Coordinates of C-alpha atoms and ligand atoms in Angstrom, one line a residue:
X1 CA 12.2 16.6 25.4
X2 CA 10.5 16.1 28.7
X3 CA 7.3 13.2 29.4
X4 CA 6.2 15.8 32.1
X5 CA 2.5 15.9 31.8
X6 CA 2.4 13.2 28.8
X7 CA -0.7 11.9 29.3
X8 CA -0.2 9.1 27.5
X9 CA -2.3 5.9 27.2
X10 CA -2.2 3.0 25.9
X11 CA -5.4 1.3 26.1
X12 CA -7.3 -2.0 24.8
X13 CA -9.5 0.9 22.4
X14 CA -8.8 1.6 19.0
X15 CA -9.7 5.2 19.2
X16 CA -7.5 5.8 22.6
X17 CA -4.5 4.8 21.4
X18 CA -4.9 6.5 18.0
X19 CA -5.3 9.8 19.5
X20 CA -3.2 9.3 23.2
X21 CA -0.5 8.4 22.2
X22 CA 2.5 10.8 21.9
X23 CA 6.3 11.3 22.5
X24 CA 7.1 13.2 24.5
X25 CA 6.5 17.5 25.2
X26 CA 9.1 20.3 25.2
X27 CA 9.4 22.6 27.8
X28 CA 6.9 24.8 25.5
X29 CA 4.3 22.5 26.9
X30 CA 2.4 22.4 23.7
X31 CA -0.8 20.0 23.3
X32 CA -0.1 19.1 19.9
X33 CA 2.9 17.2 18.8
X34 CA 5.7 20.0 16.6
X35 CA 6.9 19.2 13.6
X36 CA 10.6 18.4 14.4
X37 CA 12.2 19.6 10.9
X38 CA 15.7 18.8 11.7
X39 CA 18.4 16.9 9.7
X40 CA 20.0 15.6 12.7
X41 CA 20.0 15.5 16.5
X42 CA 22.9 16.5 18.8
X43 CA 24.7 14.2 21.2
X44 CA 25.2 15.1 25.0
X45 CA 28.7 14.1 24.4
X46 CA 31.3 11.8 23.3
X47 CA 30.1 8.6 25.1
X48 CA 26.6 9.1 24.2
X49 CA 27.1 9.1 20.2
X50 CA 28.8 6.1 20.8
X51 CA 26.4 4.7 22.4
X52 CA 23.5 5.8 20.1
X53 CA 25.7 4.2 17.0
X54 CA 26.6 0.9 18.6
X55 CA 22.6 0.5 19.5
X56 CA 23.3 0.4 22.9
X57 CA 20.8 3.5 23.8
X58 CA 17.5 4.6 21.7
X59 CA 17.7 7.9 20.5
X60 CA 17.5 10.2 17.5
X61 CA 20.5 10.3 15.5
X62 CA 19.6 11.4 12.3
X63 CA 15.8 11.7 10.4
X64 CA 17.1 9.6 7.8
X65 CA 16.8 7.2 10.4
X66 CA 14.3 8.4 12.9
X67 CA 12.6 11.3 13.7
X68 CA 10.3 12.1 16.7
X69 CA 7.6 12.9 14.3
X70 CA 7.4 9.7 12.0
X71 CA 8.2 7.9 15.0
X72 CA 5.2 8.6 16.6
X73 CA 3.2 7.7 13.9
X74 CA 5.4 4.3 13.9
X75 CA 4.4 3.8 17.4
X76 CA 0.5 4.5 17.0
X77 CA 0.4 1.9 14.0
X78 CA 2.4 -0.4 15.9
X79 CA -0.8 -0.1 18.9
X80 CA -3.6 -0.1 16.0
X81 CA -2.2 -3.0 13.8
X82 CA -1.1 -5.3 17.3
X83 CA 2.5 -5.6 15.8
X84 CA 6.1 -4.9 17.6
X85 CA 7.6 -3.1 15.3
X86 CA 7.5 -0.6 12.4
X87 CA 9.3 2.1 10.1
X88 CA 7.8 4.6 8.5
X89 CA 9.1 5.3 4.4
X90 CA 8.1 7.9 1.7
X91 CA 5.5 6.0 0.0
X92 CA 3.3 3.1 0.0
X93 CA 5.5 1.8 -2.8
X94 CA 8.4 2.0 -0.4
X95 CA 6.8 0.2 1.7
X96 CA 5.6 -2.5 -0.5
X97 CA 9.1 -3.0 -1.9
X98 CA 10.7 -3.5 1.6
X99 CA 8.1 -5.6 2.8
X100 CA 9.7 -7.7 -0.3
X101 CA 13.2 -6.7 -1.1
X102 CA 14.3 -6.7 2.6
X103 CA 14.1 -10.4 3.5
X104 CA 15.0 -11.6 -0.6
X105 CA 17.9 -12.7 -2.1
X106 CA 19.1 -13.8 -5.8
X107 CA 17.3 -17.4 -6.6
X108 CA 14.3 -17.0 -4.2
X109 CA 10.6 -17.6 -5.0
X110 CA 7.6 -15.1 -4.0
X111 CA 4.3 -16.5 -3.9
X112 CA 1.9 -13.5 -4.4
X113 CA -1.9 -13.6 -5.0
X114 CA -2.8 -12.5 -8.8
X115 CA -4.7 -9.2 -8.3
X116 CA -2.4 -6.6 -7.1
X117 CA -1.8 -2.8 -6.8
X118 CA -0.1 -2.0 -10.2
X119 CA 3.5 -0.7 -8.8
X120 CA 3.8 -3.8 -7.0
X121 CA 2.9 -6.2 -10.1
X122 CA 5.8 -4.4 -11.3
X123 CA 8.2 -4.8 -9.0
X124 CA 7.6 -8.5 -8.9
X125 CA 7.1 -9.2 -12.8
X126 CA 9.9 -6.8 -14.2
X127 CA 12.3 -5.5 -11.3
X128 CA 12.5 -8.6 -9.2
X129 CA 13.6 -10.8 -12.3
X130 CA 16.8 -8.8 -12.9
X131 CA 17.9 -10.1 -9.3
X132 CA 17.5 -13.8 -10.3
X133 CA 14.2 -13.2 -7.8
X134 CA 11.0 -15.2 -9.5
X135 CA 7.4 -15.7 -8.8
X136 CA 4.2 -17.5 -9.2
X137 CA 0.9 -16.0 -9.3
X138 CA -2.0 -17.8 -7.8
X139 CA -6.0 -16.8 -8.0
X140 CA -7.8 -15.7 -5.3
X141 CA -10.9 -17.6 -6.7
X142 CA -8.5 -20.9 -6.1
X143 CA -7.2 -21.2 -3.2
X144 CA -6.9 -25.0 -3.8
X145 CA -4.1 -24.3 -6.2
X146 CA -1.7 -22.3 -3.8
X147 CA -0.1 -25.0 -2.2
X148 CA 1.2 -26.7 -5.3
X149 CA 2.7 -23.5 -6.1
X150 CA 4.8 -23.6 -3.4
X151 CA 8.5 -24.4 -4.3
X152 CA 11.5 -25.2 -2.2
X153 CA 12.8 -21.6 -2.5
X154 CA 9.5 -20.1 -2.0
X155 CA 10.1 -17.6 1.1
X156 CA 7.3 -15.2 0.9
X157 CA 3.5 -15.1 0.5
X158 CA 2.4 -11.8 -0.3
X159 CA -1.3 -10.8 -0.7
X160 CA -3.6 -7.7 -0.9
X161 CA -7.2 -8.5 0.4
X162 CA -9.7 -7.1 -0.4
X163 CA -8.6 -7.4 -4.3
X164 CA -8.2 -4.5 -6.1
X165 CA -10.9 -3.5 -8.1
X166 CA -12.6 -6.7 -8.3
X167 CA -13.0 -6.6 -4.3
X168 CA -12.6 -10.7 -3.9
X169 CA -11.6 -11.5 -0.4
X170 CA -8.7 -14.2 0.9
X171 CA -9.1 -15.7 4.0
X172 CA -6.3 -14.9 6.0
X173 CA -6.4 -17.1 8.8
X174 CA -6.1 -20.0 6.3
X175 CA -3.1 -18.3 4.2
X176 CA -1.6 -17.9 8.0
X177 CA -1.7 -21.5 8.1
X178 CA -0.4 -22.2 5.1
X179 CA 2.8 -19.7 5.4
X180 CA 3.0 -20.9 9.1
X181 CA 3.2 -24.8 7.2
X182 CA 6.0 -24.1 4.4
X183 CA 8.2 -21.6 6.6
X184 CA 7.2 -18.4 4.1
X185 CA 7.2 -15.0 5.5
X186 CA 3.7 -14.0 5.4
X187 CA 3.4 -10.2 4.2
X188 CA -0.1 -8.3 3.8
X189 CA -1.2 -5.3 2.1
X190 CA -3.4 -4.1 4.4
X191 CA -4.2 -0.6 2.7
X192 CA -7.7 -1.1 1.8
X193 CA -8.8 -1.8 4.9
X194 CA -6.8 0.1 7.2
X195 CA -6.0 -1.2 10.8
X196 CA -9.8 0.0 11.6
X197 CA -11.6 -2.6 9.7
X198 CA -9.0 -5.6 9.5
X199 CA -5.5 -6.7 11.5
X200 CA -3.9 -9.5 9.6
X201 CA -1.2 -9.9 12.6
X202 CA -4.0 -11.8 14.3
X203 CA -4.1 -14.1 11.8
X204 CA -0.5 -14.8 11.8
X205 CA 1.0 -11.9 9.4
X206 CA 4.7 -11.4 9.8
X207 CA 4.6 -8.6 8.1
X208 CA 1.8 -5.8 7.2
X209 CA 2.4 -3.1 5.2
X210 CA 0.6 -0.3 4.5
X211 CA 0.3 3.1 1.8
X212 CA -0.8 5.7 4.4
X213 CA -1.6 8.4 1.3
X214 CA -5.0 6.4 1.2
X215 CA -7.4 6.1 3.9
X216 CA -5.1 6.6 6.9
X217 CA -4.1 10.2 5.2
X218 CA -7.9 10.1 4.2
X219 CA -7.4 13.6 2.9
X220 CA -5.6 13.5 -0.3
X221 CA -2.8 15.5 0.8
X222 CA 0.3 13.6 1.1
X223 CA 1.9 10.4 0.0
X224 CA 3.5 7.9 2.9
X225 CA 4.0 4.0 3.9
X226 CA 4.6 1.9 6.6
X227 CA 6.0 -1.7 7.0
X228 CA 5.2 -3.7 10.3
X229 CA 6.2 -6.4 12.3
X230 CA 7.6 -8.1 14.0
X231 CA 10.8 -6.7 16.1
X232 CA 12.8 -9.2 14.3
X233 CA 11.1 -8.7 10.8
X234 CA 11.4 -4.4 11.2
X235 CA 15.1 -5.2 12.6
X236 CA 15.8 -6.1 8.2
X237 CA 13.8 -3.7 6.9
X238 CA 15.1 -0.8 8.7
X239 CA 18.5 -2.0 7.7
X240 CA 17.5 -1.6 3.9
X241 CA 15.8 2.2 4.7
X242 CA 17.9 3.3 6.7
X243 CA 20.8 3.0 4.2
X244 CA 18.8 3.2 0.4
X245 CA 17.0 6.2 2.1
X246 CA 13.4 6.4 1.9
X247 CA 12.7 7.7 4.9
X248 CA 8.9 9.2 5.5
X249 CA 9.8 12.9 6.3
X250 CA 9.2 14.9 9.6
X251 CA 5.9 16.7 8.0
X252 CA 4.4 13.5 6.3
X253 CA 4.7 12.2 9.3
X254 CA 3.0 14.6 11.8
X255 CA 0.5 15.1 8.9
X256 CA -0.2 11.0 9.1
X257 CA 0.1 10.6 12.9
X258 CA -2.8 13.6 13.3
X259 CA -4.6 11.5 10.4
X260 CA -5.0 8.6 12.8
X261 CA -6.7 10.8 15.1
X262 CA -9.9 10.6 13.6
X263 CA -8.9 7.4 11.3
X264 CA -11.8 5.3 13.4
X265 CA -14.9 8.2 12.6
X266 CA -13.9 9.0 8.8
X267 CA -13.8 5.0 8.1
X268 CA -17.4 4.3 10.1
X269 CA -18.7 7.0 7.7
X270 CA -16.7 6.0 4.5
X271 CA -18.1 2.3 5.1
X272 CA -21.7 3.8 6.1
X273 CA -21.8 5.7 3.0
X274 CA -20.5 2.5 0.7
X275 CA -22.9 0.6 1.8
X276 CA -26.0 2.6 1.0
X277 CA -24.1 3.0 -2.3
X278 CA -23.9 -0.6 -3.1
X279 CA -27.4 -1.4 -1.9
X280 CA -28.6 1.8 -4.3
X281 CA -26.9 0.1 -7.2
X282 CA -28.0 -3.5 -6.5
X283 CA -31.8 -1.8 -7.0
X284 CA -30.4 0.3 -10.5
X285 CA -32.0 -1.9 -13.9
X286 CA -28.8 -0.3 -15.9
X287 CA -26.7 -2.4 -13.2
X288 CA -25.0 -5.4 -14.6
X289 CA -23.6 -6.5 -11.0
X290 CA -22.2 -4.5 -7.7
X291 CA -19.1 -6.1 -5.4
X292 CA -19.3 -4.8 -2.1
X293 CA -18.1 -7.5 0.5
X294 CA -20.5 -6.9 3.1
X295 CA -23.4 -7.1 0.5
X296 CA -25.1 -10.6 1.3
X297 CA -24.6 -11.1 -2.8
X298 CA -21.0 -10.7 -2.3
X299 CA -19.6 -14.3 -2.5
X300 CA -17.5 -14.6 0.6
X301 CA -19.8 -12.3 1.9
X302 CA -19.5 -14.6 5.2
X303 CA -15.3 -14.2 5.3
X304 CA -15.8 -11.0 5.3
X305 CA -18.1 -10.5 8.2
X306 CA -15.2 -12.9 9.7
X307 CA -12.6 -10.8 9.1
X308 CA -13.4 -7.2 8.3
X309 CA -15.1 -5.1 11.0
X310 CA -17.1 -2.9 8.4
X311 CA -17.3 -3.9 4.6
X312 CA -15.1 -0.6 3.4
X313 CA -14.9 2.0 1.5
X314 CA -14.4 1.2 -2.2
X315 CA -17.4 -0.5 -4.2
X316 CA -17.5 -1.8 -7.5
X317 CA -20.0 -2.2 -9.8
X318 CA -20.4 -2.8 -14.0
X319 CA -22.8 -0.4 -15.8
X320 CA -24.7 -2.7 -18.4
X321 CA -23.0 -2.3 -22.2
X322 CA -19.2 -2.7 -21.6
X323 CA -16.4 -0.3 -22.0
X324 CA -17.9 2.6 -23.9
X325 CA -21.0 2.7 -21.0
X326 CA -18.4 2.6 -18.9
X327 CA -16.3 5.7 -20.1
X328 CA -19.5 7.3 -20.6
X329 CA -20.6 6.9 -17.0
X330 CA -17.4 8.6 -16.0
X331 CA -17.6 11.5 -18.8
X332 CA -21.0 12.4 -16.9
X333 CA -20.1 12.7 -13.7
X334 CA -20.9 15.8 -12.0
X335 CA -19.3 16.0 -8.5
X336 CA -17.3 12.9 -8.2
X337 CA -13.4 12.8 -9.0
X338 CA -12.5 11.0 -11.8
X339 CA -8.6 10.6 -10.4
X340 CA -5.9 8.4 -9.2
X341 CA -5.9 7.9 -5.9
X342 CA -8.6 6.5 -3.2
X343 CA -9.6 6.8 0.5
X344 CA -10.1 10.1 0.2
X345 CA -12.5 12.6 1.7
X346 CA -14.0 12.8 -1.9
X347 CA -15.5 10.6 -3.7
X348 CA -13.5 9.4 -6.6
X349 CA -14.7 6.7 -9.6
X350 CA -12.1 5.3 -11.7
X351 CA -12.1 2.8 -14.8
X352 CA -9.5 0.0 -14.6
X353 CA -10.2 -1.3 -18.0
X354 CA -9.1 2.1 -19.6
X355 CA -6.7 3.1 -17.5
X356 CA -4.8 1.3 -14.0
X357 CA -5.0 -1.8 -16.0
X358 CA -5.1 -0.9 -19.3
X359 CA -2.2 -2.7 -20.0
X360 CA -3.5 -6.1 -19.2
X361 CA -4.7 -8.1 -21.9
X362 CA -8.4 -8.9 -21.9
X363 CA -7.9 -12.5 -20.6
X364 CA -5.6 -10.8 -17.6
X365 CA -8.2 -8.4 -16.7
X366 CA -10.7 -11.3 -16.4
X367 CA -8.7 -13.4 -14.4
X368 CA -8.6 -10.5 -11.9
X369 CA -11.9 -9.8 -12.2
X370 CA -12.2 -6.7 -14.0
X371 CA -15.0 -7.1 -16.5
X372 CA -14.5 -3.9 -19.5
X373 CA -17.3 -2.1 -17.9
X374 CA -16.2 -2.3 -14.6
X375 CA -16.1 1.0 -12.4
X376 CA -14.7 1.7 -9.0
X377 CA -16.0 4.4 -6.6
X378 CA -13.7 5.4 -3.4
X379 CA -16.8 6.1 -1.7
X380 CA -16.0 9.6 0.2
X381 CA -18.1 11.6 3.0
X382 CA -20.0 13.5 1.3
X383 CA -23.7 13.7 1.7
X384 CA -24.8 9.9 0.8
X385 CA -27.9 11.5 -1.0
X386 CA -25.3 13.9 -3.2
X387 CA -23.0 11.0 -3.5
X388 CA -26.2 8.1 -4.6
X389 CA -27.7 11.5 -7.0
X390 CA -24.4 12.4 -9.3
X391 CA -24.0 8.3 -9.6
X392 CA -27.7 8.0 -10.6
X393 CA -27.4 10.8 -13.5
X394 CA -24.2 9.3 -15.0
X395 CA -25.9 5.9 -15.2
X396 CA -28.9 7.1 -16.6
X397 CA -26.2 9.7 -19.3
X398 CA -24.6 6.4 -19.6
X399 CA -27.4 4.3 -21.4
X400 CA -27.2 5.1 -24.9
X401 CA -30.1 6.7 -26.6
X402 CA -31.6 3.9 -28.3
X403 CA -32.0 2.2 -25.3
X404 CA -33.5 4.7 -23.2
X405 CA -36.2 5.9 -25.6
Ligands
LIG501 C1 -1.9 3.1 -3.5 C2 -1.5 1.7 -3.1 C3 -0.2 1.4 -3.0 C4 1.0 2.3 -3.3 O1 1.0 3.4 -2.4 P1 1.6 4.8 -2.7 O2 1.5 5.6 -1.4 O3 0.9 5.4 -3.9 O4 3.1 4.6 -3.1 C5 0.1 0.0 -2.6 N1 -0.9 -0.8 -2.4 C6 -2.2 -0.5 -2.5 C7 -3.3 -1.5 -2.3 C8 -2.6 0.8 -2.9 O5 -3.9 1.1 -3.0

C-alpha cells in the first residue's frame, strides 16, 4: 500500500482523529478504507520474513495477528482513549478476559468492584478459581473498605464505572491513586461510556478495555473488543491473542473503525435523549426513583460532572410495585426493544431482576443496586417525543387496575 495522498491527521480533536485517521491507500486510490479479507500477507523475500518474525520490522504477517483493517481501528482508539497501545479481539468478553488473564498467574489476587457485566463475574468467580486465581469484591458505595482488601498478592484492580444497571459511579482519579500506591495494575471497563464521554488513562489506567458491539458499533450489528494500553501492557496481551486466537476479524473491524466516524454525534444525541428521559421520569407519580448520573438527584452527581463529559446513554429507573410492575412495564411496550444488548441505535429496556441477574440472590441484587422493579433503558435516537410516549403508556399499562381506578 502506498501513504500517497493520505491525508492523515492527527489532531488535539476528538472528532479529527476519529474520522482522519487511516492506513494507508492502494494504488486504486479509494477514499474509504477496503476490507482486507486475507489470511495472510506475502513477504518481499527471504530476509524480510525474517525480519517481520524476529520483530525487527512492523508489518502484516498474518490476520490472526494483524490486519490492516483492525489495525486501523486499533490506531483510532489508541488517539480517542490517549493510550500507546492496543489489540483488537472478537468480543468484548475477549477483551475483558485479556485485560485479566494476560498479566495473572496461579496464586494471584484480583481486586474487582462488586457490580459487573455478567460474563466477567464469571470469569472471576468460576473460571479464575480453577487457576488457583482468587478475588475480593468490594462496593462501590464503600470506597473506605478497598484498601483493607488489598493483599500482598493482589496485582490488579479491575472496575466498570458507571455500574451496571444501578449506574453508581467510582471515582477514578482516587482508584488511580490507590493502584498507583499498592503496585496493582489498574484495568477499566470503559464500555458504557465510550472514549467520548470518559478516558480513564488520564486518571492513571494501565489498562482500558472496551466491548465495541455497544456504543462504539452503536448499530447492533456486530460483536468486537479492544484492550489498551500501555506499549508495555498491549506488549502481554498480544502475546496471549496472538497465540489463543481471538483475533477481531478484517470486516468487524472496518465495520467498527467506520463506527468511530460518527461515534462523537450518535453519543451527543444518545446522552441528549437520556437526559430528557430521566428528567420525564423524575416528574412520573408511578416513579419510585430514576438513576441518571448527570441528574442533580444522582448521588455523585458531582463525580460525574468531574469525570464524564455527558451523563450517557443508559438510565435507570424503578416503576412503583416491584417485580410484577416491572415485567408488566416491559410486556407493554410498544416500540422499544425488550433485548440483550445496549448502545444501540434503538432503544432497548431490559429487567435485570428477571433476567441478566436473575441468578443473584435477592440480597446480591441489593448490594449492586438492583431493586426487583428496577428497569434499564439503552436510550437510542429515536424521536425523544416517541421514545418519552411508548415509556409513558407502559407505565401507565403497568399500574395495576385497582390502583388506577
Ligand atoms: C457487553 C459488555 C461486555 C461484553 O462484551 P461483548 O461484546 O458482548 O462480549 C463487557 N462489559 C460491559 C460493561 C458490557 O456492557
Amino acid at each position: 500500500m502506498q501513504d500517497k495522498s493520505n491525508k492523515n491527521a492527527s489532531s488535539e480533536h476528538f472528532e479529527t482523529n476519529a474520522i482522519r485517521t487511516q492506513v494507508g491507500r492502494s494504488n486504486e486510490r479509494e477514499h474509504a478504507v477496503p476490507i482486507f479479507a486475507t489470511s495472510s500477507f506475502v513477504f518481499d523475500d527471504a530476509e524480510h520474513a525474517r525480519s517481520l518474525f524476529a520483530n525487527e520490522q512492523s508489518g502484516n504477517i498474518y490476520s490472526r495477528y494483524s490486519n490492516p483493517n483492525t489495525d486501523e481501528f486499533v490506531k483510532k482508539m489508541c488517539l480517542l482513549e490517549g493510550t500507546e497501545d492496543g489489540m483488537a479481539l472478537a468480543s468484548g468478553m475477549a477483551a475483558m478476559f485479556l485485560s485479566m488473564a494476560s498479566f495473572l498467574k496461579s496464586g494471584d489476587h484480583l481486586l474487582a468492584s462488586r457490580s459487573l457485566f455478567g460474563s466477567t463475574h464469571q470469569i472471576i468467580t468460576q473460571i479464575f478459581p480453577r487457576w488457583g486465581i482468587t478475588h475480593t469484591y468490594v462496593d462501590v458505595d464503600k470506597p473506605e473498605t478497598w484498601e483493607a482488601a488489598i493483599q500482598e498478592n493482589t496485582k490488579i484492580l479491575f472496575l466498570e464505572t458507571p455500574s451496571n444497571p444501578a449506574l453508581d459511579i467510582i471515582d477514578l482519579e482516587w482508584a488511580g491513586k490507590l493502584a498507583k500506591k499498592h503496585n496493582l495494575l489498574y484495568v477499566v471497563d470503559n464500555c458504557f461510556t465510550t472514549p467520548y464521554l470518559q478516558n480513564p488513562a488520564k486518571y492513571g489506567a494501565d489498562v482500558v478495555t472496551h466491548s465495541a458491539t455497544k456504543f462504539i458499533d452503536g448499530q447492533g450489528r456486530t460483536i468486537g473488543g479492544i484492550v489498551l494500553g500501555s506499549k508495555e501492557a498491549i506488549e502481554e496481551v498480544r502475546f496471549m491473542a496472538r497465540h489463543t486466537g481471538p483475533a477481531l476479524s478484517p470486516f468487524n473491524g472496518w465495520i467498527l473503525s467506520k463506527s468511530l466516524e460518527t461515534l462523537s454525534v450518535r453519543m451527543e444525541k444518545h446522552c441528549e435523549n437520556a437526559h430528557k428521559l430521566a428528567e420525564y421520569l423524575e416528574s412520573n407519580e408511578e416513579v419510585s426513583f430514576v438513576k441518571y448520573p448527570f441528574l442533580p438527584s444522582h448521588p455523585q452527581y458531582e463525580l460525574a460532572k468531574k469525570q464524564m463529559r455527558l451523563g450517557g446513554g443508559l438510565v435507570s429507573f424503578e416503576v412503583k410495585g416491584g417485580i410484577e410492575q416491572g415485567r408488566n412495564f416491559l410486556d407493554a411496550l410498544k416500540m422499544i426493544s425488550f433485548t440483550a444488548n445496549l448502545g444501540d441505535t434503538r432503544t432497548i429496556a431490559t429487567h435485570p431482576a428477571s433476567t441478566t441477574h436473575s441468578k443473584l440472590t435477592d440480597e446480591e441484587r441489593l448490594n449492586v443496586g438492583i431493586t426487583p422493579g428496577l428497569i434499564r433503558i439503552s436510550v437510542g435516537l429515536e424521536h425523544i417525543d416517541d421514545i418519552i410516549a411508548d415509556i409513558a403508556q407502559a407505565i401507565e399499562a403497568s399500574v395495576p387496575a385497582s390502583v388506577n381506578s
